[in-house]
Short mmCIF file of C-alpha atoms in Angstrom, two decimals:
data_model
loop_
_atom_site.label_atom_id
_atom_site.label_comp_id
_atom_site.label_asym_id
_atom_site.label_seq_id
_atom_site.Cartn_x
_atom_site.Cartn_y
_atom_site.Cartn_z
CA MET A 26 -29.61 -36.39 12.49
CA ASP A 27 -30.98 -33.01 13.39
CA PRO A 28 -30.55 -30.70 10.16
CA VAL A 29 -29.05 -28.05 12.42
CA ARG A 30 -26.20 -30.35 13.32
CA GLN A 31 -25.59 -31.52 9.74
CA ARG A 32 -25.22 -27.90 8.69
CA ARG A 33 -22.81 -27.30 11.68
CA ARG A 34 -20.89 -30.18 10.60
CA LEU A 35 -20.52 -29.07 7.26
CA LEU A 36 -19.62 -25.44 8.60
CA VAL A 37 -16.63 -27.22 10.59
CA ALA A 38 -15.53 -28.64 7.52
CA LEU A 39 -15.71 -25.25 5.45
CA PHE A 40 -13.91 -23.69 8.48
CA ALA A 41 -11.31 -26.21 8.77
CA THR A 42 -10.33 -26.02 5.15
CA ALA A 43 -10.02 -22.15 5.44
CA VAL A 44 -7.75 -22.53 8.24
CA SER A 45 -5.45 -24.84 6.67
CA THR A 46 -5.02 -22.80 3.40
CA GLN A 47 -3.86 -19.79 5.32
CA SER A 48 -2.16 -21.05 8.13
CA PRO A 49 1.10 -21.52 6.02
CA SER A 50 1.44 -17.91 5.32
CA PRO A 51 3.49 -16.92 8.33
CA LEU A 52 5.52 -19.99 7.74
CA LEU A 53 6.24 -19.17 4.09
CA LEU A 54 7.37 -15.73 5.06
CA ARG A 55 9.90 -17.43 7.56
CA TYR A 56 11.20 -19.82 5.17
CA ALA A 57 11.63 -16.86 2.52
CA ASP A 58 13.68 -15.20 5.20
CA GLU A 59 15.97 -18.05 6.36
CA LEU A 60 16.47 -19.49 2.82
CA ASP A 61 16.80 -15.79 1.37
CA LEU A 62 14.36 -16.81 -1.36
CA GLY A 63 13.50 -13.03 -2.06
CA ALA A 64 10.08 -11.40 -2.49
CA LEU A 65 9.60 -13.09 -5.94
CA THR A 66 9.99 -16.45 -4.47
CA LEU A 67 7.59 -15.93 -1.79
CA THR A 68 4.90 -14.47 -3.91
CA LEU A 69 5.17 -17.70 -6.10
CA PHE A 70 4.22 -19.54 -3.26
CA PHE A 71 0.92 -17.83 -3.23
CA ALA A 72 0.56 -18.00 -6.92
CA ALA A 73 1.13 -21.69 -6.85
CA TYR A 74 -2.05 -21.96 -4.72
CA ALA A 75 -4.02 -20.04 -7.35
CA VAL A 76 -2.32 -22.48 -9.82
CA GLY A 77 -3.97 -25.12 -8.14
CA LEU A 78 -7.33 -23.64 -7.52
CA VAL A 79 -8.04 -22.93 -11.49
CA PRO A 80 -8.82 -26.45 -12.77
CA SER A 81 -10.21 -27.12 -9.17
CA LEU A 82 -12.94 -24.43 -9.54
CA LEU A 83 -13.47 -25.25 -13.13
CA LEU A 84 -14.43 -28.93 -12.42
CA ALA A 85 -15.49 -29.33 -8.86
CA GLY A 86 -18.80 -27.41 -9.23
CA PRO A 87 -20.13 -29.09 -12.33
CA LEU A 88 -18.68 -32.65 -10.89
CA SER A 89 -20.82 -32.36 -7.99
CA ASP A 90 -23.73 -30.97 -9.98
CA ARG A 91 -23.44 -34.60 -11.89
CA ASP A 92 -22.29 -36.81 -9.26
CA GLY A 93 -23.31 -35.36 -6.11
CA ARG A 94 -21.85 -32.94 -3.35
CA ARG A 95 -20.77 -35.32 -0.71
CA ARG A 96 -18.17 -37.06 -2.81
CA VAL A 97 -16.51 -33.81 -3.85
CA VAL A 98 -16.32 -32.27 -0.29
CA VAL A 99 -15.36 -35.27 1.35
CA GLY A 100 -12.61 -36.01 -0.85
CA GLY A 101 -11.60 -32.30 -0.95
CA VAL A 102 -10.99 -32.23 3.01
CA LEU A 103 -9.13 -35.52 3.20
CA ALA A 104 -6.77 -33.89 0.26
CA ALA A 105 -6.50 -30.73 2.31
CA LEU A 106 -5.45 -32.97 5.19
CA ALA A 107 -2.75 -34.65 3.01
CA CYS A 108 -1.60 -31.35 1.85
CA THR A 109 -1.21 -30.12 5.36
CA LEU A 110 0.89 -32.93 6.27
CA VAL A 111 3.11 -32.29 3.13
CA LEU A 112 3.83 -28.97 4.41
CA ILE A 113 4.78 -29.72 7.75
CA ALA A 114 7.42 -32.11 6.21
CA ALA A 115 8.65 -29.09 3.93
CA ASP A 116 11.14 -28.54 7.05
CA VAL A 117 12.82 -31.72 5.60
CA GLY A 118 11.82 -31.62 1.93
CA GLY A 119 12.72 -28.08 1.44
CA VAL A 120 11.14 -25.54 -1.50
CA TRP A 121 9.70 -28.44 -3.64
CA PHE A 122 7.57 -29.61 -0.76
CA LEU A 123 6.57 -26.03 -0.42
CA ALA A 124 5.73 -25.69 -3.98
CA VAL A 125 3.90 -29.19 -4.56
CA GLY A 126 1.88 -28.40 -1.40
CA ARG A 127 0.70 -25.32 -2.15
CA VAL A 128 -0.54 -26.48 -5.62
CA ALA A 129 -2.19 -29.26 -4.04
CA GLN A 130 -3.68 -27.25 -1.60
CA GLY A 131 -5.25 -24.95 -4.10
CA LEU A 132 -6.80 -28.20 -5.94
CA ALA A 133 -8.30 -29.28 -2.71
CA SER A 134 -9.59 -26.03 -1.09
CA GLY A 135 -11.21 -25.01 -4.32
CA ALA A 136 -13.63 -27.98 -4.37
CA VAL A 137 -14.41 -27.59 -0.71
CA PHE A 138 -15.07 -24.06 -0.99
CA THR A 139 -17.16 -24.30 -4.10
CA VAL A 140 -19.11 -27.20 -3.58
CA GLY A 141 -19.50 -27.01 0.41
CA THR A 142 -21.39 -23.63 -0.11
CA VAL A 143 -23.67 -25.23 -2.59
CA TRP A 144 -24.15 -28.27 -0.42
CA LEU A 145 -24.85 -25.82 2.60
CA ARG A 146 -27.49 -23.89 0.83
CA GLU A 147 -29.31 -27.42 -0.35
CA LEU A 148 -29.18 -28.56 3.52
CA SER A 149 -30.52 -25.56 4.38
CA GLY A 150 -33.90 -26.06 2.35
CA GLY A 151 -36.99 -27.85 3.15
CA ALA A 152 -40.81 -27.86 2.83
CA ASP A 153 -41.45 -26.11 6.18
CA ALA A 154 -42.28 -22.33 6.58
CA GLY A 155 -38.72 -21.35 7.48
CA ALA A 156 -36.91 -22.96 4.65
CA ALA A 157 -37.12 -20.05 2.42
CA GLY A 158 -34.99 -17.73 5.36
CA ARG A 159 -32.39 -20.67 5.76
CA VAL A 160 -31.67 -20.84 2.03
CA ARG A 161 -30.99 -17.26 1.85
CA ARG A 162 -28.93 -17.06 4.92
CA ALA A 163 -26.53 -19.90 3.68
CA ALA A 164 -24.46 -17.64 1.31
CA ALA A 165 -23.70 -15.58 4.25
CA VAL A 166 -23.00 -18.23 6.81
CA ALA A 167 -20.60 -19.66 4.51
CA SER A 168 -18.86 -16.83 3.84
CA ALA A 169 -18.46 -16.03 7.51
CA ALA A 170 -17.06 -19.73 8.17
CA MET A 171 -14.55 -19.41 5.73
CA ALA A 172 -13.62 -15.78 6.61
CA THR A 173 -13.45 -16.65 10.35
CA GLY A 174 -11.10 -19.72 9.25
CA PHE A 175 -8.99 -17.28 6.93
CA ALA A 176 -8.51 -15.04 10.14
CA ALA A 177 -7.84 -17.74 12.98
CA GLY A 178 -5.44 -19.74 10.83
CA PRO A 179 -2.63 -17.48 10.00
CA LEU A 180 -3.23 -15.52 13.57
CA VAL A 181 -2.38 -18.74 15.46
CA ALA A 182 0.46 -19.90 13.02
CA GLY A 183 1.91 -16.21 13.02
CA LEU A 184 2.07 -16.29 16.87
CA LEU A 185 3.81 -20.14 16.76
CA VAL A 186 6.31 -18.84 14.11
CA GLN A 187 7.17 -15.64 15.91
CA TRP A 188 7.47 -16.97 19.33
CA GLY A 189 6.69 -20.59 19.59
CA PRO A 190 9.07 -24.03 19.77
CA ALA A 191 9.99 -25.69 16.24
CA PRO A 192 7.72 -23.46 14.44
CA GLN A 193 8.20 -25.48 11.19
CA LEU A 194 6.80 -28.14 12.76
CA VAL A 195 3.85 -26.95 15.30
CA ALA A 196 2.74 -24.10 13.16
CA LEU A 197 0.40 -26.20 11.13
CA VAL A 198 -0.54 -29.05 13.63
CA PRO A 199 -3.92 -26.91 14.72
CA SER A 200 -4.78 -27.30 10.84
CA ALA A 201 -4.22 -30.90 10.69
CA LEU A 202 -6.31 -31.57 13.91
CA LEU A 203 -9.36 -29.47 12.68
CA LEU A 204 -9.48 -31.20 9.05
CA LEU A 205 -9.23 -34.45 10.80
CA ALA A 206 -12.34 -33.41 12.98
CA GLY A 207 -13.97 -31.94 9.72
CA VAL A 208 -13.86 -34.91 7.67
CA LEU A 209 -15.07 -37.10 10.51
CA GLY A 210 -17.83 -34.94 10.91
CA LEU A 211 -18.97 -35.23 7.21
CA ARG A 212 -19.87 -38.87 7.93
CA GLY A 213 -23.26 -37.80 9.37
CA VAL A 214 -24.09 -35.21 6.59
CA PRO A 215 -26.52 -36.49 3.70
CA GLU A 216 -26.30 -36.05 0.26
CA THR A 217 -28.60 -33.49 -1.46
CA VAL A 218 -28.18 -34.57 -5.18
CA THR A 219 -30.61 -37.20 -5.34
CA GLU A 220 -30.79 -37.43 -9.09
CA ARG A 221 -27.67 -38.53 -10.88
CA ARG A 222 -26.98 -36.73 -14.22
CA PRO A 223 -24.46 -39.15 -16.25
CA GLY A 224 -22.89 -37.43 -19.27
CA ARG A 225 -20.35 -34.85 -19.89
CA LEU A 226 -19.90 -32.02 -17.20
CA ALA A 227 -21.65 -28.90 -17.67
CA LEU A 228 -18.81 -26.50 -17.67
CA GLY A 229 -18.86 -22.91 -17.68
CA VAL A 230 -21.39 -19.99 -17.07
CA PRO A 231 -24.93 -21.00 -17.90
CA PRO A 232 -26.39 -18.82 -20.84
CA VAL A 233 -29.01 -17.18 -18.63
CA ALA A 234 -26.47 -16.03 -16.26
CA ARG A 235 -23.77 -14.46 -18.69
CA PRO A 236 -24.84 -10.84 -18.49
CA ALA A 237 -24.66 -10.93 -14.74
CA PHE A 238 -21.48 -12.92 -14.68
CA TRP A 239 -19.53 -10.45 -17.00
CA ALA A 240 -20.94 -7.05 -15.65
CA TYR A 241 -21.12 -8.03 -11.77
CA LEU A 242 -19.83 -11.21 -10.85
CA LEU A 243 -16.47 -10.74 -12.50
CA PRO A 244 -15.64 -7.06 -11.30
CA VAL A 245 -17.02 -7.89 -7.62
CA GLY A 246 -14.91 -11.24 -7.71
CA LEU A 247 -11.52 -9.11 -8.35
CA THR A 248 -12.44 -7.14 -5.26
CA VAL A 249 -12.09 -10.16 -3.02
CA TYR A 250 -8.33 -11.44 -2.77
CA THR A 251 -6.78 -9.27 -4.98
CA TYR A 252 -6.58 -6.82 -2.06
CA ALA A 253 -6.88 -9.24 0.88
CA VAL A 254 -3.57 -10.89 -0.21
CA LEU A 255 -1.74 -7.87 0.00
CA SER A 256 -1.98 -8.41 3.86
CA LEU A 257 -0.04 -11.74 3.61
CA THR A 258 2.79 -10.65 1.25
CA VAL A 259 3.34 -7.27 -0.04
CA PHE A 260 2.38 -5.09 3.17
CA PRO A 261 4.70 -7.50 5.56
CA LEU A 262 7.59 -7.49 3.06
CA LEU A 263 7.62 -3.67 2.81
CA VAL A 264 7.08 -3.06 6.18
CA ALA A 265 9.90 -5.49 7.29
CA GLY A 266 12.24 -3.60 4.56
CA ALA A 267 11.26 -0.40 6.38
CA GLY A 268 12.43 -1.71 9.79
CA PHE A 269 9.72 -3.15 11.65
CA GLY A 270 10.89 -6.58 13.53
CA ALA A 271 8.11 -8.65 14.72
CA VAL A 272 6.77 -9.07 11.03
CA PHE A 273 5.51 -12.92 11.67
CA ALA A 274 3.22 -11.82 14.28
CA LEU A 275 2.06 -8.83 12.17
CA VAL A 276 0.98 -11.19 9.24
CA GLY A 277 -1.12 -12.87 11.83
CA VAL A 278 -2.82 -9.82 13.09
CA SER A 279 -3.45 -8.54 9.83
CA ALA A 280 -5.04 -11.71 8.58
CA LEU A 281 -7.25 -11.33 11.66
CA LEU A 282 -8.14 -7.83 10.96
CA VAL A 283 -9.07 -8.73 7.26
CA GLN A 284 -10.67 -12.11 7.68
CA GLY A 285 -12.42 -11.06 11.12
CA SER A 286 -13.99 -7.88 9.51
CA ALA A 287 -14.94 -9.92 6.59
CA ALA A 288 -16.84 -12.42 8.39
CA LEU A 289 -18.43 -9.65 10.82
CA VAL A 290 -19.82 -7.64 7.65
CA THR A 291 -21.50 -10.59 5.99
CA PRO A 292 -24.91 -9.68 7.80
CA LEU A 293 -24.72 -6.20 6.53
CA ALA A 294 -23.84 -7.48 3.17
CA THR A 295 -27.15 -9.63 3.28
CA ARG A 296 -29.11 -6.63 4.35
CA LEU A 297 -27.79 -4.13 1.74
CA GLY A 298 -28.22 -6.41 -1.19
CA PRO A 299 -25.85 -6.72 -4.26
CA VAL A 300 -26.42 -3.47 -5.79
CA VAL A 301 -25.00 -1.59 -2.87
CA SER A 302 -22.50 -4.17 -1.49
CA GLY A 303 -20.55 -4.77 -4.72
CA PRO A 304 -19.59 -0.84 -5.58
CA LEU A 305 -18.98 -0.48 -1.80
CA ALA A 306 -16.62 -3.32 -1.65
CA ALA A 307 -14.57 -1.97 -4.53
CA VAL A 308 -14.30 1.72 -2.61
CA LEU A 309 -13.16 0.03 0.62
CA ALA A 310 -10.78 -1.86 -1.22
CA ALA A 311 -9.42 1.47 -2.65
CA GLY A 312 -9.49 2.98 0.59
CA GLY A 313 -7.43 0.09 2.09
CA CYS A 314 -4.83 0.65 -0.74
CA GLY A 315 -4.48 4.44 0.20
CA LEU A 316 -3.75 3.57 3.79
CA GLY A 317 -1.38 0.62 2.91
CA TYR A 318 0.69 3.12 0.91
CA LEU A 319 1.17 5.13 4.14
CA ALA A 320 1.79 1.75 6.09
CA VAL A 321 4.80 0.81 3.80
CA GLN A 322 6.62 4.06 4.18
CA PRO A 323 9.51 4.46 6.81
CA GLY A 324 7.66 4.37 10.22
CA GLY A 325 4.28 3.94 8.85
CA TRP A 326 3.64 0.31 10.00
CA PRO A 327 0.57 1.34 12.19
CA TRP A 328 -1.27 2.17 9.02
CA VAL A 329 -1.21 -1.56 8.37
CA LEU A 330 -4.02 -2.29 10.67
CA PRO A 331 -6.87 0.11 9.44
CA ALA A 332 -5.83 -0.59 5.90
CA CYS A 333 -6.19 -4.31 6.50
CA LEU A 334 -9.62 -3.28 8.36
CA LEU A 335 -10.86 -1.62 5.12
CA ILE A 336 -9.73 -4.34 3.02
CA GLY A 337 -11.61 -7.04 5.17
CA LEU A 338 -14.86 -5.24 4.97
CA GLY A 339 -14.54 -4.92 1.12
CA GLU A 340 -13.79 -8.44 1.05
CA GLY A 341 -16.64 -9.60 3.14
CA LEU A 342 -18.95 -7.67 1.11
CA GLY A 343 -17.73 -8.75 -2.31
CA MET A 344 -17.62 -12.40 -1.61
CA THR A 345 -21.17 -12.61 0.22
CA SER A 346 -22.74 -10.53 -2.67
CA GLY A 347 -21.11 -12.59 -5.33
CA VAL A 348 -22.31 -15.65 -3.76
CA ALA A 349 -25.85 -14.43 -3.50
CA VAL A 350 -26.13 -13.56 -6.82
CA CYS A 351 -24.95 -16.74 -8.09
CA ASP A 352 -27.75 -18.44 -6.05
CA ARG A 353 -30.36 -16.08 -7.61
CA VAL A 354 -29.55 -16.07 -11.54
CA ALA A 355 -28.21 -19.83 -11.75
CA PRO A 356 -30.87 -22.84 -12.47
CA PRO A 357 -30.53 -25.28 -9.92
CA ASP A 358 -28.55 -27.83 -11.94
CA ARG A 359 -26.00 -25.16 -13.07
CA ARG A 360 -25.54 -23.46 -9.51
CA GLY A 361 -22.37 -25.47 -8.72
CA ALA A 362 -21.06 -24.41 -12.42
CA LEU A 363 -21.78 -20.72 -11.74
CA LEU A 364 -20.25 -20.54 -8.42
CA SER A 365 -17.21 -22.10 -9.84
CA ALA A 366 -16.89 -19.56 -12.52
CA PHE A 367 -17.35 -16.68 -10.04
CA TYR A 368 -14.47 -18.04 -7.81
CA LEU A 369 -12.05 -17.85 -10.71
CA PRO A 370 -11.65 -14.13 -10.58
CA VAL A 371 -11.77 -14.41 -6.61
CA TYR A 372 -8.87 -16.54 -6.33
CA ALA A 373 -6.97 -14.93 -9.20
CA GLY A 374 -6.24 -12.49 -6.71
CA PHE A 375 -3.49 -14.73 -5.24
CA VAL A 376 -1.34 -14.15 -8.40
CA VAL A 377 -1.39 -10.40 -7.91
CA PRO A 378 1.65 -10.08 -5.71
CA THR A 379 3.47 -11.84 -8.13
CA VAL A 380 2.41 -10.00 -10.90
CA LEU A 381 3.43 -6.69 -8.95
CA ALA A 382 6.88 -8.13 -7.99
CA LEU A 383 7.61 -8.96 -11.79
CA VAL A 384 6.20 -5.84 -13.15
CA SER A 385 7.20 -3.12 -10.80
CA GLY A 386 10.71 -4.16 -9.66
CA ASP A 387 12.44 -1.74 -7.15
CA ALA A 388 9.18 0.44 -7.79
CA LEU A 389 7.59 -2.06 -5.40
CA ARG A 390 9.45 -0.65 -2.40
CA GLY A 391 8.20 2.72 -2.69
CA GLY A 392 4.46 1.58 -2.63
CA VAL A 393 3.29 3.27 -5.89
CA PRO A 394 1.89 -0.06 -7.31
CA ILE A 395 -0.33 -0.20 -4.21
CA LEU A 396 -1.73 3.12 -5.43
CA VAL A 397 -2.40 1.88 -8.59
CA LEU A 398 -4.22 -1.14 -7.33
CA GLY A 399 -6.44 1.18 -5.50
CA ALA A 400 -7.25 3.07 -8.88
CA VAL A 401 -8.03 -0.11 -10.42
CA ALA A 402 -10.46 -0.72 -7.44
CA LEU A 403 -12.19 2.60 -8.09
CA ALA A 404 -12.75 1.57 -11.71
CA LEU A 405 -14.22 -1.92 -10.57
CA ALA A 406 -16.80 0.32 -8.56
CA VAL A 407 -17.65 2.35 -11.58
CA VAL A 408 -18.35 -0.89 -13.56
CA LEU A 409 -20.41 -2.34 -10.79
CA LEU A 410 -22.64 0.89 -10.32
CA GLY A 411 -23.22 1.01 -14.03
CA PRO A 412 -23.43 -2.20 -16.09
CA GLY A 413 -23.40 -4.47 -12.98
CA ARG A 414 -26.38 -2.56 -11.76
CA SER A 415 -28.14 -2.80 -14.89
CA ALA A 416 -27.44 -6.78 -15.51
CA LEU A 417 -28.80 -7.42 -11.78
CA ARG A 418 -31.95 -5.56 -12.43
CA THR A 419 -32.50 -7.42 -15.91
CA ALA A 420 -31.96 -10.64 -14.11
CA GLY A 421 -34.15 -9.77 -11.22
CA ALA A 422 -31.28 -10.07 -8.63
CA THR A 423 -31.46 -6.79 -7.11
CA THR A 424 -33.89 -7.20 -4.13
CA ALA A 425 -31.93 -7.20 -0.71
CA PRO A 426 -33.39 -9.97 1.68
CA PRO A 427 -33.99 -9.06 5.27
CA LEU A 428 -31.02 -8.98 8.02
CA VAL A 429 -30.18 -12.61 9.13
CA PRO A 430 -27.41 -13.71 11.73
CA VAL A 431 -24.26 -14.61 10.58
CA VAL A 432 -24.25 -18.12 12.64
CA GLU A 433 -27.36 -20.46 13.14
CA THR A 434 -27.85 -20.78 16.77
CA GLY A 435 -30.91 -23.33 16.65
CA PRO A 436 -33.69 -24.79 14.73
CA GLN A 437 -35.28 -22.49 12.26
CA GLY A 438 -38.84 -21.88 11.16
#
């Protein structure tokens, strides 16, 4: 099979999995409203996703380093399909189906996102003159595919939940069909790990990458979904409390802005390089929190849109620069393990709304905790500008590769 087609088939699987992870967001909001579950219970559904992610992120990358990429990704997409069917059945099974489905969804998607990104990079290699450029492009392409899926999923589901028939049933059907297409497409994608490495899994951050991880990858990872998840939980909850009606559709539009801008900014992140992209991601997240505070005030709902735009731009810069640094500082046989470690702080952001709801109490309604998160983002920017930049320079990961397109349009090289 043509190598370009192989990469496109893998991108479809990444896109479909991303769609499936975020499509339930408007539906969860509807269940919370219909069952009178409250803000804390709603945020726990997002935290449940992160609970599933943690073991997946710790194990999937090292497992693929040892046993191969294909087995992990195909199994993850099949599991994501099963999870989507469980969530569709939650209309009958109730809250427990929602909780179990979200935990299992975290397990499945963590494996696909981590290993799929590494697999795409390795499929992009070769012995021809254009191989180096394709490999550099892989991080941006993978980030863009996932961000586009994160945007499309809740937008379609939000519109179906707001105005479609039988929303509990039809909202997730597009996700299931995409996952089915994704897993069928992977049949023609070859394995890239040709040498099996029997023995124990090599977990954790490789020693050579530890300074870059603690000073750069950890803080830049915290700028990604810590702030993006506000658009799916805190913003719509508080805007609805302030009197706005079409909140399910607003969730979809907000996700489109966040994830769409994250996808579009990936070429810029590749051009600027990690030294600039990381701190800029944190500053944009702080700006989004400032606008988000205005959005949750009475009558301030239009500010949700520019807030989501800034947060999305920050997400795209942070994710792309983090994946690029993982690719540059890890040895080939530990690349999956390092990317798994990077995704831990990335997806820890899904727990933030639950922490805000628990710690803030009634103060959350006024929006002050959103400003506190903005201050945290500024502190992360300081870390990335200082120790983070120094660690990248020491690791030789400060050079920005040339500007490349977000999607591949034909044979390269």
